[in-house]
Tab-separated table of C-alpha atoms and ligand atoms in Angstrom:
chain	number	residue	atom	x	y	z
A	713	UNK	CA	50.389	12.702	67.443
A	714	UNK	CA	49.693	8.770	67.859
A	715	UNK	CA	48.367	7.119	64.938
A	716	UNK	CA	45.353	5.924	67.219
A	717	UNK	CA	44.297	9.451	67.746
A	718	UNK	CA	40.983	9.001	65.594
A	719	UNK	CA	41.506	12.651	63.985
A	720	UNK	CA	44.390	11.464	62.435
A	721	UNK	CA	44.577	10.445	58.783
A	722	UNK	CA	45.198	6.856	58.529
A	723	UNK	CA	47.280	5.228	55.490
A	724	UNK	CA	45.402	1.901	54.909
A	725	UNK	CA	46.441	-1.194	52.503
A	726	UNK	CA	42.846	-2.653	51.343
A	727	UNK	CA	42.931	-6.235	49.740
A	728	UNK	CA	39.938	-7.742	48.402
A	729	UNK	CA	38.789	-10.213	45.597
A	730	UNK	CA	38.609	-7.797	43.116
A	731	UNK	CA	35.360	-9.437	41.263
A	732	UNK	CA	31.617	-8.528	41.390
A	733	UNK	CA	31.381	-10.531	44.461
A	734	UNK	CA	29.999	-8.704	47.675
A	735	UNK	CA	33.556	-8.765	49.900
A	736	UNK	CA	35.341	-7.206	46.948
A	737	UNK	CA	32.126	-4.419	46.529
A	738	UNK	CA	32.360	-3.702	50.132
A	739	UNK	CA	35.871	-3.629	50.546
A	740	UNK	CA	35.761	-0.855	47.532
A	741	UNK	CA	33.212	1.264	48.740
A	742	UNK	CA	35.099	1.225	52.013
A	743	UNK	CA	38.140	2.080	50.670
A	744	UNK	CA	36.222	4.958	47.935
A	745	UNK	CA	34.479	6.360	51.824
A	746	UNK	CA	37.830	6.268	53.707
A	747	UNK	CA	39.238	8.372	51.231
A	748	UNK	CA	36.765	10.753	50.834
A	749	UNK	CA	36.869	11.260	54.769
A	750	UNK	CA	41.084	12.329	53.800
A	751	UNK	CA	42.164	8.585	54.784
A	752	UNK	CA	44.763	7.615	51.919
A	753	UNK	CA	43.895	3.905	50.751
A	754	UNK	CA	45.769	1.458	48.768
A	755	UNK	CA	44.140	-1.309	46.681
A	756	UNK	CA	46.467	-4.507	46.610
A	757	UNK	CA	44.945	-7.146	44.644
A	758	UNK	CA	45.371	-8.983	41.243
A	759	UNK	CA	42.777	-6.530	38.885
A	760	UNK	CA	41.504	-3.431	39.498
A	761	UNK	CA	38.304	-3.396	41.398
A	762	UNK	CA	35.072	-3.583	39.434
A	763	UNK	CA	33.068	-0.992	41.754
A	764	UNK	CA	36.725	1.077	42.187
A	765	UNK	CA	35.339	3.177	38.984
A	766	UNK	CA	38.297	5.747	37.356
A	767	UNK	CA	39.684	8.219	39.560
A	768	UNK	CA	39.540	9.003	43.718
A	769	UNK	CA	41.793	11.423	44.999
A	770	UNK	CA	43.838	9.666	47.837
A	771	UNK	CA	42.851	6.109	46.113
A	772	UNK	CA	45.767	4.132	44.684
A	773	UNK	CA	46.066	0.767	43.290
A	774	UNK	CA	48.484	-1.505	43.637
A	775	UNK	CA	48.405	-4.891	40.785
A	776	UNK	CA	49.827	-8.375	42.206
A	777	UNK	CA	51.278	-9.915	39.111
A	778	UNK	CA	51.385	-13.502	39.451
A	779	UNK	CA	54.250	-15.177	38.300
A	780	UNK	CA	54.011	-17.378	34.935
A	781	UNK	CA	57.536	-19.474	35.544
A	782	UNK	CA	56.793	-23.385	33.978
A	783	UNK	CA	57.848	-25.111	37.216
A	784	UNK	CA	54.567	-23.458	38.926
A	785	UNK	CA	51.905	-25.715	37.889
A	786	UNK	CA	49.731	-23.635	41.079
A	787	UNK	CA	51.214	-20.286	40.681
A	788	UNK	CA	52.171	-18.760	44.082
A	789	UNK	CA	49.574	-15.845	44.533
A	790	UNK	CA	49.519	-15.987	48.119
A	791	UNK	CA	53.362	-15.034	48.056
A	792	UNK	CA	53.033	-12.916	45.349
A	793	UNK	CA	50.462	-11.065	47.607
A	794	UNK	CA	52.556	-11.158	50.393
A	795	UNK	CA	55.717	-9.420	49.021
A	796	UNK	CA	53.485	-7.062	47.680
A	797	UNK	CA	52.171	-5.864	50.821
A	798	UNK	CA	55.103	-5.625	52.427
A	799	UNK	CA	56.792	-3.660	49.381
A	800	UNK	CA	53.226	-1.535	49.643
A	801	UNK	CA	53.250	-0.636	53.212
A	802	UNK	CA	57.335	0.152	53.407
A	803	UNK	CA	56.884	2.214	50.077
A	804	UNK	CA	53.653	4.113	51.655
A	805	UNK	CA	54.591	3.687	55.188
A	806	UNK	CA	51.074	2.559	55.449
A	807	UNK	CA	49.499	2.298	58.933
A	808	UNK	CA	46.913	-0.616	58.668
A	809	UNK	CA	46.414	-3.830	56.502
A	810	UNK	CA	42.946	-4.101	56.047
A	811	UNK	CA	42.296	-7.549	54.598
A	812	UNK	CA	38.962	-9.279	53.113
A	813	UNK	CA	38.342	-12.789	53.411
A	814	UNK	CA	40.064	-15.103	55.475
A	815	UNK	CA	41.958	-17.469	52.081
A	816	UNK	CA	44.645	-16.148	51.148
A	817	UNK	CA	44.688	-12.379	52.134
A	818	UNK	CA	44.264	-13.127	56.083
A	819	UNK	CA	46.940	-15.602	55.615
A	820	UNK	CA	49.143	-13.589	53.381
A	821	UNK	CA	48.814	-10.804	55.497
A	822	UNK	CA	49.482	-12.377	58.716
A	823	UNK	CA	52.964	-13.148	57.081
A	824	UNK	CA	53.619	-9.682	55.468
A	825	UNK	CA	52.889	-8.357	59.413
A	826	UNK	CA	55.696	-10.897	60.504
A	827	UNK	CA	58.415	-10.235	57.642
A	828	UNK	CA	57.241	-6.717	58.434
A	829	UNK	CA	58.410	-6.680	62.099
A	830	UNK	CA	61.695	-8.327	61.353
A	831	UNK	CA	62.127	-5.012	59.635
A	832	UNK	CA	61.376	-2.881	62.562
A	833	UNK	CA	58.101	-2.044	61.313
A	834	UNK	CA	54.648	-2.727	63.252
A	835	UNK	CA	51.727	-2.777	61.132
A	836	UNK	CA	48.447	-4.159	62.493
A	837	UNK	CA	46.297	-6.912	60.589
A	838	UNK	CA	42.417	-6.350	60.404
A	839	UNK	CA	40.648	-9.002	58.823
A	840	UNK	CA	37.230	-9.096	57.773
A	841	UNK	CA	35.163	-12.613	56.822
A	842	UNK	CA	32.611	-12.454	54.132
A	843	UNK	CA	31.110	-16.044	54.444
A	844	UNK	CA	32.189	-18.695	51.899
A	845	UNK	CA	35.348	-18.356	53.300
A	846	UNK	CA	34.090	-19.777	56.829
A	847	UNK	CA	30.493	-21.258	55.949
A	848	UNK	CA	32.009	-23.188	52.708
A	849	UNK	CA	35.875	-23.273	52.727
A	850	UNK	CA	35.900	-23.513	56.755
A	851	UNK	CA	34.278	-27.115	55.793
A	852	UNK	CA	37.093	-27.718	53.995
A	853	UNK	CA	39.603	-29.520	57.100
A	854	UNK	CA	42.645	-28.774	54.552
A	855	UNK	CA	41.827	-25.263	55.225
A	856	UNK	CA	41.391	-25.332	58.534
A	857	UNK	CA	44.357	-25.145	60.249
A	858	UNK	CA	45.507	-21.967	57.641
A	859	UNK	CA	42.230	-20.420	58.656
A	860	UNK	CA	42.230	-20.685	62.419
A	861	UNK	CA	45.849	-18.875	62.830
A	862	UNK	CA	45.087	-16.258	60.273
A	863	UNK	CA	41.911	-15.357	62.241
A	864	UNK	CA	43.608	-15.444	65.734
A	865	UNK	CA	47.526	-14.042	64.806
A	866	UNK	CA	45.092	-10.712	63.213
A	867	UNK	CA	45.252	-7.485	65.451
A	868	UNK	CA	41.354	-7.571	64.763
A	869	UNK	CA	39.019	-9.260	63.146
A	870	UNK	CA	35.259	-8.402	61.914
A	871	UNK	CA	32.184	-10.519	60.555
A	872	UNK	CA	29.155	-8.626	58.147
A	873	UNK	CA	26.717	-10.337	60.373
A	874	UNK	CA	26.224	-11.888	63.977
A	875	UNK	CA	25.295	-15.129	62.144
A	876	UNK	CA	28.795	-15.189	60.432
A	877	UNK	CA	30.334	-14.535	63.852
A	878	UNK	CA	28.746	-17.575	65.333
A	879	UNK	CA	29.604	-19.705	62.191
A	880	UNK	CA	33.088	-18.614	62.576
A	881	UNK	CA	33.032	-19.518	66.614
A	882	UNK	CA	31.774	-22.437	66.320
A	883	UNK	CA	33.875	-23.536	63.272
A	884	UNK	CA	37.085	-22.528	64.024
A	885	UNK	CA	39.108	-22.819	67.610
A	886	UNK	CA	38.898	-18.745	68.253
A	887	UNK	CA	40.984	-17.614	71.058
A	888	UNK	CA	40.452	-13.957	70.109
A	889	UNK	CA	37.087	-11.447	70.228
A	890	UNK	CA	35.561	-10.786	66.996
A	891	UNK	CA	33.130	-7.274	66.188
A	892	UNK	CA	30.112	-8.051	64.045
A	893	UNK	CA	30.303	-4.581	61.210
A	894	UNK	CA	27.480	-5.032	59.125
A	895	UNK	CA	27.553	-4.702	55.411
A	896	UNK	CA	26.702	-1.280	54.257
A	897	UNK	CA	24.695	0.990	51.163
A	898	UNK	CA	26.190	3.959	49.925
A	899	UNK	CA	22.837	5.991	49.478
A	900	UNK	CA	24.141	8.639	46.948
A	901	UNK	CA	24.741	5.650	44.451
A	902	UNK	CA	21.162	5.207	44.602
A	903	UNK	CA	19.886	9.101	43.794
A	904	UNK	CA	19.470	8.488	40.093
A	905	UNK	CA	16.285	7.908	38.085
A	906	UNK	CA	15.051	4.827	37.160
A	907	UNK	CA	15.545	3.535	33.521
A	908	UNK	CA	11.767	3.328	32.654
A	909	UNK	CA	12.754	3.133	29.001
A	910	UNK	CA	14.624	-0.534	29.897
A	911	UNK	CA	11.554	-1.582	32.065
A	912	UNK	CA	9.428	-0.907	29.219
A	913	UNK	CA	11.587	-2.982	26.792
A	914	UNK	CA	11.745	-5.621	29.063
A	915	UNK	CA	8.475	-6.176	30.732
A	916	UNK	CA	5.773	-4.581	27.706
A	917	UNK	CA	2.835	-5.590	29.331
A	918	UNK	CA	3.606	-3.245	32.535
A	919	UNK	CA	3.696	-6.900	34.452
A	920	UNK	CA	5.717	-6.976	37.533
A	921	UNK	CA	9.348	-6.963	37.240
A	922	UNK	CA	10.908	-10.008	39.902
A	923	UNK	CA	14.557	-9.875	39.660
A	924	UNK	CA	17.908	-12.429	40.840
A	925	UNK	CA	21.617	-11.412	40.854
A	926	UNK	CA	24.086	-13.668	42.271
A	927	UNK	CA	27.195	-15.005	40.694
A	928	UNK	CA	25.105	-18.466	39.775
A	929	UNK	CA	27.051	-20.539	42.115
A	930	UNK	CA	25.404	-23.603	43.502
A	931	UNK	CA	25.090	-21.870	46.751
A	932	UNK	CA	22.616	-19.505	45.393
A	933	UNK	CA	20.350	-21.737	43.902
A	934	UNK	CA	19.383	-20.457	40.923
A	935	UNK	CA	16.971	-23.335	40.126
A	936	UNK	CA	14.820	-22.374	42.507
A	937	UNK	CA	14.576	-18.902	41.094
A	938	UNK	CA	13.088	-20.472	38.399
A	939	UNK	CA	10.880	-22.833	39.670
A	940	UNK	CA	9.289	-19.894	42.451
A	941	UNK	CA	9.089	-17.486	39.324
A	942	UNK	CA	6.970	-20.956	37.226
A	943	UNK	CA	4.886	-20.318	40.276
A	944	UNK	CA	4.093	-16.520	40.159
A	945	UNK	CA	3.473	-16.642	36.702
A	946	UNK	CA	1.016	-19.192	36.743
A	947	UNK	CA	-1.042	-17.222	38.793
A	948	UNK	CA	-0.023	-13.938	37.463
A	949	UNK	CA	1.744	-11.921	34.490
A	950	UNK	CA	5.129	-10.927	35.277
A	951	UNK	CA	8.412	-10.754	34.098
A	952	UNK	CA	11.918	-12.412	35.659
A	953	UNK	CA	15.417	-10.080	35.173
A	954	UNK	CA	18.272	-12.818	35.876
A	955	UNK	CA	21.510	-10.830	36.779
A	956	UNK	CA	24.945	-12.452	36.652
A	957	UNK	CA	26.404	-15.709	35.268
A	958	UNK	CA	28.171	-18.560	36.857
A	959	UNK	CA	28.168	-22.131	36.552
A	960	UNK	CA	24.320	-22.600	37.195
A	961	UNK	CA	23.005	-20.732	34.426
A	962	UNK	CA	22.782	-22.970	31.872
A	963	UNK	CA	21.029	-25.147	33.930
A	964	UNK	CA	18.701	-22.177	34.558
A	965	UNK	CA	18.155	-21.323	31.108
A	966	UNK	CA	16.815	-24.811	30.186
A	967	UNK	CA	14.692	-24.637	33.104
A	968	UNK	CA	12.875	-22.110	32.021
A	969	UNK	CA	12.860	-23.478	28.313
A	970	UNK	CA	11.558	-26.950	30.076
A	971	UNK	CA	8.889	-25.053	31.861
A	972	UNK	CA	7.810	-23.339	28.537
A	973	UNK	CA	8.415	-19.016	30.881
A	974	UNK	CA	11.470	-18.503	28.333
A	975	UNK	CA	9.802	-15.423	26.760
A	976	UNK	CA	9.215	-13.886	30.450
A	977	UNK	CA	12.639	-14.575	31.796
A	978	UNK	CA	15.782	-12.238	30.430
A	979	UNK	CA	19.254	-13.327	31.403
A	980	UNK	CA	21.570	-10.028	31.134
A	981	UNK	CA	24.521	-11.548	32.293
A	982	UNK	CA	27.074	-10.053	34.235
A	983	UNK	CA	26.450	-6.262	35.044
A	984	UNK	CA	28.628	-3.897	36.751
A	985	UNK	CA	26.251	-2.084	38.134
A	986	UNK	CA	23.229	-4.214	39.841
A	987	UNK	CA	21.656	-1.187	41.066
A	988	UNK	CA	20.494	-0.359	37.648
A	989	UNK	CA	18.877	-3.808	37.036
A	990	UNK	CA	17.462	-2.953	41.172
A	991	UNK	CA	15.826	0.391	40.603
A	992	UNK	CA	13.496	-0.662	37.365
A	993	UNK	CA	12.694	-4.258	39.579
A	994	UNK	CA	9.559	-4.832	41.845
A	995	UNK	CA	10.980	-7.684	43.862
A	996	UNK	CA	14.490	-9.400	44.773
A	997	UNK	CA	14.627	-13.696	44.902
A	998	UNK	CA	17.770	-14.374	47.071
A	999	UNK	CA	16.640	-18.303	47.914
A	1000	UNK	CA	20.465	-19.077	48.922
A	1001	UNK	CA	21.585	-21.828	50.227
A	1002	UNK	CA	23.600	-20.345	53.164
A	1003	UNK	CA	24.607	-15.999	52.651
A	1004	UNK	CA	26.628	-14.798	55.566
A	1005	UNK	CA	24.858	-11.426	55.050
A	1006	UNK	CA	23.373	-11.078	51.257
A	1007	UNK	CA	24.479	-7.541	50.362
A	1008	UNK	CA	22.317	-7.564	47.229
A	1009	UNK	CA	19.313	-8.185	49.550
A	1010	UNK	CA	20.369	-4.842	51.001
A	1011	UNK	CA	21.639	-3.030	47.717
A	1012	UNK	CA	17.657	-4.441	46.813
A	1013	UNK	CA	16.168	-2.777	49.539
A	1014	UNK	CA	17.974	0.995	49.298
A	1015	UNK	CA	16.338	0.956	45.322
A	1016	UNK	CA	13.077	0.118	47.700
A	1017	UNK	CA	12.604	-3.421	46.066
A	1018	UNK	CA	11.353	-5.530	48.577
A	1019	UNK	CA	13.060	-9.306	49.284
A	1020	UNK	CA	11.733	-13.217	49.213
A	1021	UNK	CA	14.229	-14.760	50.787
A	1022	UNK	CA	16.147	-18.138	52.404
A	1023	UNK	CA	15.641	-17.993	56.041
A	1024	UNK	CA	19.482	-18.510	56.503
A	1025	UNK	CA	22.777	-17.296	57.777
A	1026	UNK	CA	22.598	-13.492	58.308
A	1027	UNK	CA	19.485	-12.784	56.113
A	1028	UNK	CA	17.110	-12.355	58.608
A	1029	UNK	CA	19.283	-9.772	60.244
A	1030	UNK	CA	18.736	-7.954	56.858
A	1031	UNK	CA	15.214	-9.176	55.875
A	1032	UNK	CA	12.673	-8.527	58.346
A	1033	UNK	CA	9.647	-11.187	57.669
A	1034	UNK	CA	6.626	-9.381	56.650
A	1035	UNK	CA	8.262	-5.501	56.629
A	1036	UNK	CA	10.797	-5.532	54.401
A	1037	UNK	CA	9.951	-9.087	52.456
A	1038	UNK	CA	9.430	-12.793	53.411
A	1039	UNK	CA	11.697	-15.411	54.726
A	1040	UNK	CA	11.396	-19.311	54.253
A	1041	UNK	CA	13.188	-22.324	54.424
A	1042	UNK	CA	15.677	-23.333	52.177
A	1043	UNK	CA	13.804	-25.055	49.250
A	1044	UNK	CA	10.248	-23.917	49.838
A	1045	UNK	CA	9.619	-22.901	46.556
A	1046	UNK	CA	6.101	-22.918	47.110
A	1047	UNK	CA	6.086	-20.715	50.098
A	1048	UNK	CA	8.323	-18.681	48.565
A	1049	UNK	CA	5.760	-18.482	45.384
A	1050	UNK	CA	2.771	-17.801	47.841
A	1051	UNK	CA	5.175	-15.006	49.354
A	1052	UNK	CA	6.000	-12.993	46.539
A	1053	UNK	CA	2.611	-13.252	45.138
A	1054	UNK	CA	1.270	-11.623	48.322
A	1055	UNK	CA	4.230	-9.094	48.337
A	1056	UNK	CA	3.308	-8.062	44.245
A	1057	UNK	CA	-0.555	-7.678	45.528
A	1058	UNK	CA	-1.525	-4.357	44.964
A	1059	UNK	CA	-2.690	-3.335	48.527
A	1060	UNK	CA	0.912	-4.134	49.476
A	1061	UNK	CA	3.875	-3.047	47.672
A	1062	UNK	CA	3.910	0.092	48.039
A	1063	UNK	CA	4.157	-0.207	51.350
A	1064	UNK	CA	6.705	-3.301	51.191
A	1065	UNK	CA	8.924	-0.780	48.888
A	1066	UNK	CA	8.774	2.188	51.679
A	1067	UNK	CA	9.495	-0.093	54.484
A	1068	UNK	CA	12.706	-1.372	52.302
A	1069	UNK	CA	13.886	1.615	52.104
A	1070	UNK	CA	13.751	2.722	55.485
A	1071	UNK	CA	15.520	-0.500	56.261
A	1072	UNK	CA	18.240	0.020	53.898
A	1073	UNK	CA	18.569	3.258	55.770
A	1074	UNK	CA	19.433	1.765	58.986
A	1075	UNK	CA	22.583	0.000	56.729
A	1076	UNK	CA	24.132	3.425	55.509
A	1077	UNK	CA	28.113	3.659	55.105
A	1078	UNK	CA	27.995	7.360	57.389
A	1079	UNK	CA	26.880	4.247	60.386
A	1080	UNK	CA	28.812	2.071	59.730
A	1081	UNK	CA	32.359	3.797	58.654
A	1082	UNK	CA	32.736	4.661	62.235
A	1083	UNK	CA	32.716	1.313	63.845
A	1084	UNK	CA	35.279	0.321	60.950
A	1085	UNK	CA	37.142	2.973	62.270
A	1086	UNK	CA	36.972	2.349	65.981
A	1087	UNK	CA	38.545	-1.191	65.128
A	1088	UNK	CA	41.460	0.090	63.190
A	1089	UNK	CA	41.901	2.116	66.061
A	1090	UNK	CA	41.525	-0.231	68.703
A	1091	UNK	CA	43.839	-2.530	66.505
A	1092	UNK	CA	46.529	0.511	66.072
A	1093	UNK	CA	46.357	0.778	69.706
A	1094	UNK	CA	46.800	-2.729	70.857
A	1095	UNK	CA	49.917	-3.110	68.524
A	1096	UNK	CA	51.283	-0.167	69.763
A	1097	UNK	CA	51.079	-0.896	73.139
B	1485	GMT	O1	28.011	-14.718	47.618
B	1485	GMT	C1	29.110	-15.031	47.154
B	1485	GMT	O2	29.347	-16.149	46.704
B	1485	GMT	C2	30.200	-14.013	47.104
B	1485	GMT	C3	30.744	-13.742	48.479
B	1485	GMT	C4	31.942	-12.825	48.388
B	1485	GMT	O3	32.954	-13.195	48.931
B	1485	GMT	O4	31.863	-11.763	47.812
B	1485	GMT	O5	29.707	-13.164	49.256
B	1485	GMT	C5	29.830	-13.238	50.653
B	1485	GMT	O6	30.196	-11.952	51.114
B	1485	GMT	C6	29.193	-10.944	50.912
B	1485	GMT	C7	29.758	-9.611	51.390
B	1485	GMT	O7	30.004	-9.601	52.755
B	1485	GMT	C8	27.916	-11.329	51.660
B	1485	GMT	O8	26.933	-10.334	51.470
B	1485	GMT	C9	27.412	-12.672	51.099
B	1485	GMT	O9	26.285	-13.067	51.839
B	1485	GMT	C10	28.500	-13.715	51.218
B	1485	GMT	N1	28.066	-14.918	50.506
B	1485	GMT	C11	27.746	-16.036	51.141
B	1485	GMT	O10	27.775	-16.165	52.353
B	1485	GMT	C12	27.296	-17.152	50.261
């Protein structure tokens, strides 16, 4: 039987950023789904993935240890990476290389595929881009060139939105087709009950509960969190749940202080689990600066929390203006203010938080598995033509 018969059980190497950023949380859930559909998946990457939880049968992980010789003031991960994907797939006799993010695992992979075929072996290269790596590093020209072959020598490649696909076309000299595969929700992870117990803690009164979780980069603009939350709560009691950490958040904290809403905005810090923070939340502030997709605006909308917005990148192929949220300009912290205010009015969430959900359903893995699926086969079939 060929290995692009689609009933066959495929052997796939995953690597991802490990960390609580959205390629590495899709790139796990992918790999938990594969799995569970009898696929046999192996993690290569530096740590153990945060979402990748204890135990999957037919998950393995594989840890790149980066080497610690003085002469390397920039140790070599890339290489590192490299070898161990090609040890990985000759030990396995894996199938695929499914790689997330363009810098370095494209790259890196692109060269495992190479050393690969000197051995006799042909193992296809799927790459999937997340964003920063085209929207921020893409602007970077000492990237460029690195970038550009890594997308074009891959047997496939796939963007999480149509906006990333354009960013990617127009940034990069692409000489090869590229599938849009949205980001996806797995909907069992959010059948569990609310922790009313938390909400209560955090938000007495019973006031709204507005909520932000990003890694505090610049990009997200955490500022404006703050300053469209000083808004809301001038005209109303409520309470903001900030979700992460990063560089930004100190500058967010004395924000707040500065703007005297300290003792109605809780910083948690990092959590592994956003949905928790999602499901006890009333509405999700994603005022980016660019998001090639902004999985937590989806991850919001299957707990049925409805979304304010930036108007950018692949949002509004998530965030549908006046159904599922609001969408506005980068920067309009007022309109953004006036948006969630309307959204918190009490003729209207409810039915903000129903049409959320039924949005997020649209977004489920059992949709989008398949079309992952139909490019790994596509890609097993062009290499072994
Ligand atoms: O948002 C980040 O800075 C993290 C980054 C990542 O690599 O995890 O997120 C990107 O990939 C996510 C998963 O596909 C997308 O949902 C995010 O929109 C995207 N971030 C940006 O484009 C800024």
């Amino acid at each position: 039987m060929s290995m692009s018969d689609s009933s066959t059980p495929l052997r796939v190497g995953i690597v991802c950023y490990p960390t609580f950023g959205g390629s590495g949380v899709v790139a796990t859930e992918l790999g938990k789904a594969l799995a569970h559909q009898g696929h046999e998946v192996h993690f290569i990457t530096y740590h153990q993935p945060v979402r990748l939880g204890s135990f999957h049968p037919g998950v393995f992980y594989h840890e790149v240890e980066v080497s610690k010789y003085p002469l390397f003031d920039y140790p070599p991960y890339e290489l590192v990476l490299t070898s161990k994907m090609v040890e990985v797939v000759q030990t396995h006799n894996l199938n695929l290389l499914h790689v997330h993010y363009a810098i370095p695992h494209a790259s890196a992979a692109v060269n495992a595929k190479r050393i690969l075929a000197e051995a006799g072996l042909n193992v296809p290269v799927v790459t999937t881009l997340h964003g920063t790596d085209i929207t921020l590093l893409g602007k970077d020209a000492s990237f460029k060139p690195v970038i550009t072959h890594a997308i074009n020598a891959s047997d496939a490649v796939t963007t999480v939105s149509q906006s990333l696909k354009d960013d990617t076309e127009s940034t990069f000299d692409i000489t090869r087709e590229i599938d849009v595969v949205p980001n996806f929700v797995c909907p069992s992870h959010f059948e569990r009950p609310a922790d009313d117990g938390f909400r209560a803690q955090l938000s007495p009164s019973g006031a709204p509960m507005l909520c932000h979780i990003s890694n505090f980069r610049p990009v997200k603009r955490v500022q404006d969190v703050v300053e469209v939350f000083a808004r809301v709560r001038e005209e109303r009691r409520a309470t903001l749940l900030m979700v992460g950490d990063g560089p930004e958040r100190a500058a967010a904290e004395a924000l707040c202080r500065s703007k005297g809403i300290d003792s109605d905005v809780v910083f948690l810090g990092k959590v592994k689990n956003p949905i928790e923070p999602l499901l006890i939340s009333d509405l999700l502030l994603l005022p980016s600066e660019t998001e090639s997709f902004g999985l937590v605006a989806l991850e919001a909308m299957a707990a049925g929390v409805p979304v304010v917005s930036s108007n950018v990148g692949g949002l509004p192929e998530v965030n549908l203006q006046d159904e599922t949220g609001a969408l506005r300009a980068v920067g309009d912290v007022d309109g953004m203010a006036q948006d969630a205010l309307h959204i918190l009015g009490d003729d209207h969430l409810a039915g903000y938080k129903a049409r959320s959900k039924a949005r997020a359903a649209e977004f489920t893995i059992h949709r989008i598995l398949p079309d992952y699926l139909h490019v790994y086969h596509r890609a097993l079939e062009s290499t072994s033509a």
